[in-house]
Tab-separated table of C-alpha atoms and ligand atoms in Angstrom:
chain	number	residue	atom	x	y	z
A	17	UNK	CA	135.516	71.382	108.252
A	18	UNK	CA	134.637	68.430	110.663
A	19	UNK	CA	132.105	68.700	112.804
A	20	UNK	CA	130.411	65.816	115.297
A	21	UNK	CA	127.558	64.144	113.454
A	22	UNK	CA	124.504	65.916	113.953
A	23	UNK	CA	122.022	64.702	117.258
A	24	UNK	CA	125.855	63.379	118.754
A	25	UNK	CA	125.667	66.473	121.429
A	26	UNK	CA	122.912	64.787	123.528
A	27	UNK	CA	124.853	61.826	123.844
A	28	UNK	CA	126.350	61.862	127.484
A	29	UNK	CA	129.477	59.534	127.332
A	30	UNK	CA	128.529	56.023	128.951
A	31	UNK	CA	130.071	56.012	132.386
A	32	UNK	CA	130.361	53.333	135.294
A	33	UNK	CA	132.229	54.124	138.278
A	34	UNK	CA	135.161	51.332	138.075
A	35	UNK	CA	136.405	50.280	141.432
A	36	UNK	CA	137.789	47.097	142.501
A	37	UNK	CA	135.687	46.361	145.403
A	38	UNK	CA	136.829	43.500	147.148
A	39	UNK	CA	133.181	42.260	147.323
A	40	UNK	CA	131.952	43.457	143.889
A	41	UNK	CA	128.307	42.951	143.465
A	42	UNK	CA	127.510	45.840	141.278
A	43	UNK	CA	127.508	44.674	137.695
A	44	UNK	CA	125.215	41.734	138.052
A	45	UNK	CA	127.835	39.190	137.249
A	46	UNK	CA	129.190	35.682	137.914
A	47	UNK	CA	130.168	35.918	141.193
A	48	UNK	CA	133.308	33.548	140.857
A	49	UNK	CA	135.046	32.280	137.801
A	50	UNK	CA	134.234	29.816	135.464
A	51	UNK	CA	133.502	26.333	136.973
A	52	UNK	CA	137.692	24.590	136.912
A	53	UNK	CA	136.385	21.537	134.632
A	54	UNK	CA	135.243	24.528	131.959
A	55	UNK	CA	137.765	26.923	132.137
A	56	UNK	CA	140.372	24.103	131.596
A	57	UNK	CA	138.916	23.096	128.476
A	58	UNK	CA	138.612	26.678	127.457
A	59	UNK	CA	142.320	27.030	128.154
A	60	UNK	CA	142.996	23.809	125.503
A	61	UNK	CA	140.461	25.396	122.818
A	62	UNK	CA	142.591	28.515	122.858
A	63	UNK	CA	145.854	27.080	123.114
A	64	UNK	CA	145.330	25.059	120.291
A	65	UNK	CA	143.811	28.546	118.402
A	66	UNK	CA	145.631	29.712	115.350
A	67	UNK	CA	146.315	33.284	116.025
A	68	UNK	CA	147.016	34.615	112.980
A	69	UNK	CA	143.633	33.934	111.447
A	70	UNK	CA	140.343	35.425	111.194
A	71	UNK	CA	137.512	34.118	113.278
A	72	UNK	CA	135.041	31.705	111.077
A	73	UNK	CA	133.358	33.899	109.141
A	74	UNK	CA	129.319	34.400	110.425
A	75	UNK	CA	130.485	32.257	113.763
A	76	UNK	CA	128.554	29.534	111.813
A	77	UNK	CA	129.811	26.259	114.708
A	78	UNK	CA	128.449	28.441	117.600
A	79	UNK	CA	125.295	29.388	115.521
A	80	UNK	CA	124.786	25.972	114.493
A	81	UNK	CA	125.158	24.986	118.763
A	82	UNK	CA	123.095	27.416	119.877
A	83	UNK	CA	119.690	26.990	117.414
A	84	UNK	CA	120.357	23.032	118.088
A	85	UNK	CA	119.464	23.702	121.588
A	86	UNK	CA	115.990	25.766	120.485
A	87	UNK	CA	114.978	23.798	117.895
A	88	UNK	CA	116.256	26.171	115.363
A	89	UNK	CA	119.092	26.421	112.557
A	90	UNK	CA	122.237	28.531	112.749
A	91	UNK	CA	120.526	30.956	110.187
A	92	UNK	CA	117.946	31.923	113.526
A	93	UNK	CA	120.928	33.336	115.467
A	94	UNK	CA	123.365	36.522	115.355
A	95	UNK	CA	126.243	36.109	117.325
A	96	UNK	CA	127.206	39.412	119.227
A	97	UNK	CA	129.542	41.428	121.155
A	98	UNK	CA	127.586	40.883	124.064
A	99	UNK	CA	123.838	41.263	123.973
A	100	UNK	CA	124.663	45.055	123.650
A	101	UNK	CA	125.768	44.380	120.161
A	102	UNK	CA	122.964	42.231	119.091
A	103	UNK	CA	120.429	44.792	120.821
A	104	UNK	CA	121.907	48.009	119.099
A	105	UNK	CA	121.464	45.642	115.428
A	106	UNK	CA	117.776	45.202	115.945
A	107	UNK	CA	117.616	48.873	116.844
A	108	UNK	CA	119.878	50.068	113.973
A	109	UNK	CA	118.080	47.446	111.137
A	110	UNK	CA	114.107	47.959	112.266
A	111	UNK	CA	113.887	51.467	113.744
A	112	UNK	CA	116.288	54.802	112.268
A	113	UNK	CA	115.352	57.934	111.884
A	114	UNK	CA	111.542	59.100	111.678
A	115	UNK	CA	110.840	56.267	113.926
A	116	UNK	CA	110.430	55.271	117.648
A	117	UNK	CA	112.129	52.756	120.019
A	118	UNK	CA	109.608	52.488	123.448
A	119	UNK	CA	110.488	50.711	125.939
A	120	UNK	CA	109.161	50.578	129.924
A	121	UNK	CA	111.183	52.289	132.754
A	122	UNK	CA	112.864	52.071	135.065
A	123	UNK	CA	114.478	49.436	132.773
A	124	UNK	CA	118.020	48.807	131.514
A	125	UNK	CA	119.558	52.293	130.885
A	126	UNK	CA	121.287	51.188	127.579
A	127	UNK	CA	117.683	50.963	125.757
A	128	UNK	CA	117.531	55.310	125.164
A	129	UNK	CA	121.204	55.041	123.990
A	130	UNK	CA	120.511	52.413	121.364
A	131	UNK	CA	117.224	54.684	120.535
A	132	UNK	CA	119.350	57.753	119.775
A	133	UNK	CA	122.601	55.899	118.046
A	134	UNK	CA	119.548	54.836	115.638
A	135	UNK	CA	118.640	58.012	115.174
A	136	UNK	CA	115.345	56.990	116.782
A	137	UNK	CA	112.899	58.682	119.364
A	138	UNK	CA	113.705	57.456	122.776
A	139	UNK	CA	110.410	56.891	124.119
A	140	UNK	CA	110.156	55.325	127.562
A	141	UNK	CA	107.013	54.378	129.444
A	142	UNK	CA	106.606	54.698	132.931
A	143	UNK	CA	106.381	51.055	134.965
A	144	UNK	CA	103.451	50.918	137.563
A	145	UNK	CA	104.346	51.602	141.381
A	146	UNK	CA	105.192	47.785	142.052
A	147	UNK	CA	106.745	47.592	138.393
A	148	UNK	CA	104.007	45.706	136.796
A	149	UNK	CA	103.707	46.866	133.252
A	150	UNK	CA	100.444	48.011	131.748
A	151	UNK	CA	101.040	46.458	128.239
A	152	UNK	CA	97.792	48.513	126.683
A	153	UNK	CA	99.739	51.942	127.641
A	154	UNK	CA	102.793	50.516	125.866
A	155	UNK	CA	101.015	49.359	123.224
A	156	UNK	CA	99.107	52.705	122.784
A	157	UNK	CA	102.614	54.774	122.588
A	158	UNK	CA	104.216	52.365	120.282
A	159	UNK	CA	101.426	53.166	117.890
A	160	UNK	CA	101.198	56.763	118.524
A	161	UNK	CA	104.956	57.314	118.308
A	162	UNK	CA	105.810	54.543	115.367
A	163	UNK	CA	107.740	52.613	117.097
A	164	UNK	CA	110.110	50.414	115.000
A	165	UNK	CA	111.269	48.553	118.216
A	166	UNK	CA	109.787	47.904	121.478
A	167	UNK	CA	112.024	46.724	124.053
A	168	UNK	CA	110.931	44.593	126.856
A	169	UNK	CA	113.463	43.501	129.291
A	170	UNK	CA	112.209	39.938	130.948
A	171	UNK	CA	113.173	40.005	133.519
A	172	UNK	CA	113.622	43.646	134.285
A	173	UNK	CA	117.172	45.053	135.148
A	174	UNK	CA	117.523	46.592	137.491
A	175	UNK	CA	114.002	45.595	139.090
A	176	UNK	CA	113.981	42.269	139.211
A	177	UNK	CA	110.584	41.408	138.521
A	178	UNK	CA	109.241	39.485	135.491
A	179	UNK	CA	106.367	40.054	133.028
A	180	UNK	CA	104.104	36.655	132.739
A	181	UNK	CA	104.478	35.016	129.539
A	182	UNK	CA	100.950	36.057	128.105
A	183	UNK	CA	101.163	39.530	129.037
A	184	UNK	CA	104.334	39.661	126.234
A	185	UNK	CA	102.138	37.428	123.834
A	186	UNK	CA	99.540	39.721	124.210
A	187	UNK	CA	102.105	42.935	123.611
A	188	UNK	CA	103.430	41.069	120.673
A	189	UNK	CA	100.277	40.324	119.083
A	190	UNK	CA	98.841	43.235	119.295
A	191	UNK	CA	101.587	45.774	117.910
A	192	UNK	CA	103.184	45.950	114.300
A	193	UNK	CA	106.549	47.200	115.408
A	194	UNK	CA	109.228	44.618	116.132
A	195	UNK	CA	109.303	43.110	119.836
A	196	UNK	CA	112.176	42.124	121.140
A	197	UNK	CA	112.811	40.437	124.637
A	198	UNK	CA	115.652	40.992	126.356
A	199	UNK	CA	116.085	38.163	128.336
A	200	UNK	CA	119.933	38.812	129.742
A	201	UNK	CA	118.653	36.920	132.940
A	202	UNK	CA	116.932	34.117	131.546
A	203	UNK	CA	118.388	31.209	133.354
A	204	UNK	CA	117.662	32.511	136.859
A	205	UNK	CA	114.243	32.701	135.650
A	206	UNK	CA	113.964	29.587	133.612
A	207	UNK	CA	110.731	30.936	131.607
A	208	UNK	CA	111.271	32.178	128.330
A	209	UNK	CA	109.263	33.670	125.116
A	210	UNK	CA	111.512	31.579	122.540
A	211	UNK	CA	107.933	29.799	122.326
A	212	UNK	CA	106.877	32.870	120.687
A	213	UNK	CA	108.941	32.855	117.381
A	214	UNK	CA	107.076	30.072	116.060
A	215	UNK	CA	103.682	31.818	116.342
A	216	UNK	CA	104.396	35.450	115.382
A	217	UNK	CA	106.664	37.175	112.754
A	218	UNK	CA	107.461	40.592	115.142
A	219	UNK	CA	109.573	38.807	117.740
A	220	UNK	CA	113.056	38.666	119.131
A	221	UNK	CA	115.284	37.180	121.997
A	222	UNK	CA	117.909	38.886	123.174
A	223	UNK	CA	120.177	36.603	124.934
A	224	UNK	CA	124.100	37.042	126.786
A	225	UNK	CA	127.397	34.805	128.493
A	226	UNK	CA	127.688	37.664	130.439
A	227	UNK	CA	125.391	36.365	133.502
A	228	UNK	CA	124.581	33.472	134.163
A	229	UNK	CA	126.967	31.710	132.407
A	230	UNK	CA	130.265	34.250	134.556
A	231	UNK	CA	131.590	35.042	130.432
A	232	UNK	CA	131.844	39.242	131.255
A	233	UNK	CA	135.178	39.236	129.935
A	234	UNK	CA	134.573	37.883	126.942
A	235	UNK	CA	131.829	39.504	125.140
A	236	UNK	CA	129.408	37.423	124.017
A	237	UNK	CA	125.614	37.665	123.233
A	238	UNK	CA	122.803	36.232	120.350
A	239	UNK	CA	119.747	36.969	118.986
A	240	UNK	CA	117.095	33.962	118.632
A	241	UNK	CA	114.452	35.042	115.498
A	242	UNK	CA	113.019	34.433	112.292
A	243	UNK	CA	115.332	34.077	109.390
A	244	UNK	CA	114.438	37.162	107.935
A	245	UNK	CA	114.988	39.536	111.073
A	246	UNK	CA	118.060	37.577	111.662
A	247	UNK	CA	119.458	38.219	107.751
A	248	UNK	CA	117.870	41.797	108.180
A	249	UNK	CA	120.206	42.575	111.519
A	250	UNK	CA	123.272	40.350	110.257
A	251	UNK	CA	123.302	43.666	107.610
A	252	UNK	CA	124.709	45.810	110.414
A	253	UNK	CA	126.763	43.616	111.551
A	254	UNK	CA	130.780	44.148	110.695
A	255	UNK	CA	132.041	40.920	109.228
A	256	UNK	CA	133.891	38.689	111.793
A	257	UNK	CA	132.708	41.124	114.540
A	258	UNK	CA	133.198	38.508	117.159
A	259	UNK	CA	136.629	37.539	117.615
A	260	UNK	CA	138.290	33.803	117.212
A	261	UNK	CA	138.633	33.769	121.178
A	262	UNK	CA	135.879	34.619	122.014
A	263	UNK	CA	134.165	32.565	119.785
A	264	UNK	CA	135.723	29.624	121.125
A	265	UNK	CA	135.407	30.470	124.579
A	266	UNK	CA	131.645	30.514	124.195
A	267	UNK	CA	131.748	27.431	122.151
A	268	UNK	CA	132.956	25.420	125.079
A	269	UNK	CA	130.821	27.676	127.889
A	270	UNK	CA	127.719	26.495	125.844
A	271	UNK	CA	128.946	22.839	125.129
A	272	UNK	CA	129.646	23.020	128.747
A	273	UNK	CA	126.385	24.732	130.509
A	274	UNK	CA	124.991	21.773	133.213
A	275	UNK	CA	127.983	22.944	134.922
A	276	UNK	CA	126.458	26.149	135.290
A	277	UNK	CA	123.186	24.228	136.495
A	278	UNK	CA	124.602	24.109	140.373
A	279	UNK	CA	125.659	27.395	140.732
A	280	UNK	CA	122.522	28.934	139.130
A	281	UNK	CA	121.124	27.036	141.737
A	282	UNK	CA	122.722	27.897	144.662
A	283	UNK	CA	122.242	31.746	143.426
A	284	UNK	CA	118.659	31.601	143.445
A	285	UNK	CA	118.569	29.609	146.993
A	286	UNK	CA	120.916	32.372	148.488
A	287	UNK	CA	118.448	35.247	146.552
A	288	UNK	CA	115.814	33.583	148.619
A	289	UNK	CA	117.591	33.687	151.872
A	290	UNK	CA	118.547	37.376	151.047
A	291	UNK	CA	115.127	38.538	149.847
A	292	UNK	CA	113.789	36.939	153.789
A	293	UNK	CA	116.471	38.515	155.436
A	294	UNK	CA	116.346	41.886	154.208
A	295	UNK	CA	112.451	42.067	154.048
A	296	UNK	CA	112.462	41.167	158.033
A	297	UNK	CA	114.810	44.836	158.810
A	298	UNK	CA	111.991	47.417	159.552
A	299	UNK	CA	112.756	50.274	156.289
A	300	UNK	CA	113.537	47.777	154.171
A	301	UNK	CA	111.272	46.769	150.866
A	302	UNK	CA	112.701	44.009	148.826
A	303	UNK	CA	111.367	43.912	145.286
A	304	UNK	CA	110.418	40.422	143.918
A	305	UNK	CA	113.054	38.978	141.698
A	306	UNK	CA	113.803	36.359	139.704
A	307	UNK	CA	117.434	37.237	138.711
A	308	UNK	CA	120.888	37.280	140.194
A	309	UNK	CA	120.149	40.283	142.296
A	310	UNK	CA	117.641	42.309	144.351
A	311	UNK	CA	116.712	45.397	144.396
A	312	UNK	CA	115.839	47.110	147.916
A	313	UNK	CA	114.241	50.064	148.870
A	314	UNK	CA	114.749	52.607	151.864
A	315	UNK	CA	114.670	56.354	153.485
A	316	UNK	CA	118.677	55.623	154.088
A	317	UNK	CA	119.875	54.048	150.839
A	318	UNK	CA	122.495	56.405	151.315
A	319	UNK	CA	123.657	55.755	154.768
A	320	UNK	CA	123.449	51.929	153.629
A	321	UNK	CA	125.013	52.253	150.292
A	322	UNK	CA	127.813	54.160	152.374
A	323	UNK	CA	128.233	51.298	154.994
A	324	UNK	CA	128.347	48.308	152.241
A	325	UNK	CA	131.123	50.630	150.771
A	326	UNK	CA	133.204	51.495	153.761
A	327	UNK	CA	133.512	46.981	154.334
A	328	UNK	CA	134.710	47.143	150.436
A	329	UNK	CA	131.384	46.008	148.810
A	330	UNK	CA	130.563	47.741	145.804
A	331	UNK	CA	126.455	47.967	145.046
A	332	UNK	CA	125.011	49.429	142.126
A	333	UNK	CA	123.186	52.711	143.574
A	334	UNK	CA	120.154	53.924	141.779
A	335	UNK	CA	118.392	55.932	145.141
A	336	UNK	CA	118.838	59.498	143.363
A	337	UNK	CA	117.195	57.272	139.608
A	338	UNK	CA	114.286	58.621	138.317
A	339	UNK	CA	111.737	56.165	139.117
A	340	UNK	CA	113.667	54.660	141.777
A	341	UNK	CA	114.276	56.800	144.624
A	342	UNK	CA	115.932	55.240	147.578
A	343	UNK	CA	116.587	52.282	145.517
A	344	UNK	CA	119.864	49.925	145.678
A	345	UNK	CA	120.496	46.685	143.568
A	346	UNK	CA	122.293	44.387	145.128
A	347	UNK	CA	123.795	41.373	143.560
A	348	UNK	CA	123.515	37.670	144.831
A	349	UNK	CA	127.389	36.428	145.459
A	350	UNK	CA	128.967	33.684	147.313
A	351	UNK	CA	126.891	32.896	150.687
A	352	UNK	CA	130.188	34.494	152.219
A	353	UNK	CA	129.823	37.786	150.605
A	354	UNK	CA	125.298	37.512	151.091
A	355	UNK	CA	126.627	37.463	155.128
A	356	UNK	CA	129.068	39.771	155.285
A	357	UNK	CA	126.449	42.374	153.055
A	358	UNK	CA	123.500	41.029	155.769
A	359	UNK	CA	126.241	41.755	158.756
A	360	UNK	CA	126.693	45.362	157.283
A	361	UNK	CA	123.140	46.395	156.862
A	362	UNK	CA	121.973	44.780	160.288
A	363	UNK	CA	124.755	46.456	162.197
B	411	LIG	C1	123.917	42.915	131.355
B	411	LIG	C2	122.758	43.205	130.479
B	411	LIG	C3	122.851	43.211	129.076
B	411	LIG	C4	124.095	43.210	128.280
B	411	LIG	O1	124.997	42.363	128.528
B	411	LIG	P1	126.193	42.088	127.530
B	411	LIG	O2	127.339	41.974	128.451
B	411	LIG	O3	126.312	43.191	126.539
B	411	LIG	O4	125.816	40.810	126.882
B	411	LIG	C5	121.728	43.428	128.325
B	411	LIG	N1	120.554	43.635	128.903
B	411	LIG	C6	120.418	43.657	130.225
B	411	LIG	C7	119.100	43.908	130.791
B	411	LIG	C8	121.508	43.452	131.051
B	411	LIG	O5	121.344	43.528	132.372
């Protein structure tokens, strides 16, 4: 007899709706493709790719870039299928069954998925009114519930707004469970708690291509810790689980990233110019954010959400979200698309 592995039936199927929007701002990514001088030498790397063999086992050259560029050795970083892949390890190696994952909300919607493929409590806590965390509630629940994990997204998707710096020190210092920071939008930001892995054992960085660096296709994330949590969540890990072409992609993205440094740029100018010309339509609230998108607030999300979509651009809707009624997140693209979503709303 077979029979679905028991706890599976509360699993709802992970669904997006897919449509090609012609302005697609709904998944937070690179607005345009890789930069011409990047993708060209991707192009080379993978022409020149032997096919027919495995990747490098343990993705030890990309490893070896990436904890060059912290101060760290390959055997600090876990190369993933995305972040998602490196997130679900850290889940799956310090939490499992008996345990907790907590983690604040509204916050990225993957986190209680991760919680239950662990066979882990999902155990969210609520975000104040303006998002702001309190970090002694959080801390208080990860104790009461024992956590293994406690996820902080910095900064927050699909809020936009950061935690400072000391306020995850002080979460990290004062909790036994593991604390990892999911910091997917890290280089719109620029701050970082990498800074934390030399002072305390418990911590974690949760990094992706995905963003920033316009790499969605590809799938391709890392974890920045200790040695020990890095060896500990390698043991979930599939051998060669990232494949050769991805591998190299990333390689050259990474080799490659001051090429990124103008369009990160530009997306944080154009956030700015959004963020003033949304707040100044009466209805409106834009949320602070220090990411590739906002996230705005009104009595007719609907009505707008329905008028972005009837000029073909696609927002991510969250107004009927728990937590984040009449909400919309809107993505930073080109200045092209920013005016044709500002011409839209203001009409
Ligand atoms: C996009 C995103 C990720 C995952 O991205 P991958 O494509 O799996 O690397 C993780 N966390 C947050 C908060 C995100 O927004």
């Amino acid at each position: 007899m077979f029979l679905p592995r028991v706890g599976l039936e509360t699993l709802k199927p992970y669904s997006v709706e897919e449509i090609n929007w012609p302005i697609k701002i709904d998944a937070n990514e690179r607005p345009t493709d890789l930069p011409p001088a990047v993708k060209a030498k991707v192009m080379e790397k993978l022409a020149a790719l032997p096919f027919n063999r495995y990747p490098e086992i343990s993705a030890q050259s990309l490893k070896t870039a990436i904890g060059a560029a912290y101060g760290l050795t390959a055997a600090n970083v876990l190369i993933g299928n995305g972040s998602s892949e490196v997130l679900e390890a850290l889940c799956f190696s310090f939490s499992g069954a008996g345990r907790s994952i907590v983690y604040p909300t509204p916050s990225f919607s993957m986190y209680g998925i991760y919680a239950k493929l662990a066979d882990s409590r999902p155990v969210p806590v609520e975000l104040n009114a303006d998002f702001s965390l309190d970090a002694d509630k959080l801390l208080a629940t990860a104790a009461q519930t024992q956590a293994g994990v406690v996820l902080l997204c910095n900064p927050n998707n699909p809020t936009g707004t950061v935690m400072p710096q000391d306020q995850v020190e002080y979460i990290v210092a004062n909790t036994k469970s593991l604390v990892v920071v999911d910091e997917a939008y890290h280089e719109f930001y620029g701050s970082t708690s990498v800074g934390l892995l030399k002072k305390y054992p418990n911590v974690a960085i949760a990094r992706t291509f995905s963003k920033a660096y316009g790499l969605a296709s590809a799938r391709v994330g890392y974890l920045l810790a200790s040695e020990e949590i890095a060896k500990t969540a390698g043991k979930v890990l599939l051998p060669y689980n990232v494949n050769a072409l991805t591998l190299a992609t990333a390689e050259i993205v990474f080799s490659m990233r001051q090429y990124f440094a103008d369009s990160i740029a530009e997306n944080s100018r154009e956030r700015t110019r959004m963020a003033a010309a949304l707040g100044a339509i009466s209805g409106i609230t834009v949320y602070p954010s220090q990411t590739n998108f906002l996230l705005i607030k009104s009595e007719n999300a609907a009505a707008i959400v329905a008028r972005l979509n009837e000029r073909g651009i696609g927002v991510r809707d969250f107004s009927t979200a728990p937590g984040l009624s009449g909400c919309i997140r809107i993505g930073i693209g080109t200045p092209a698309e920013n005016n044709a979503v500002l011409e839209a709303i203001t009409l």
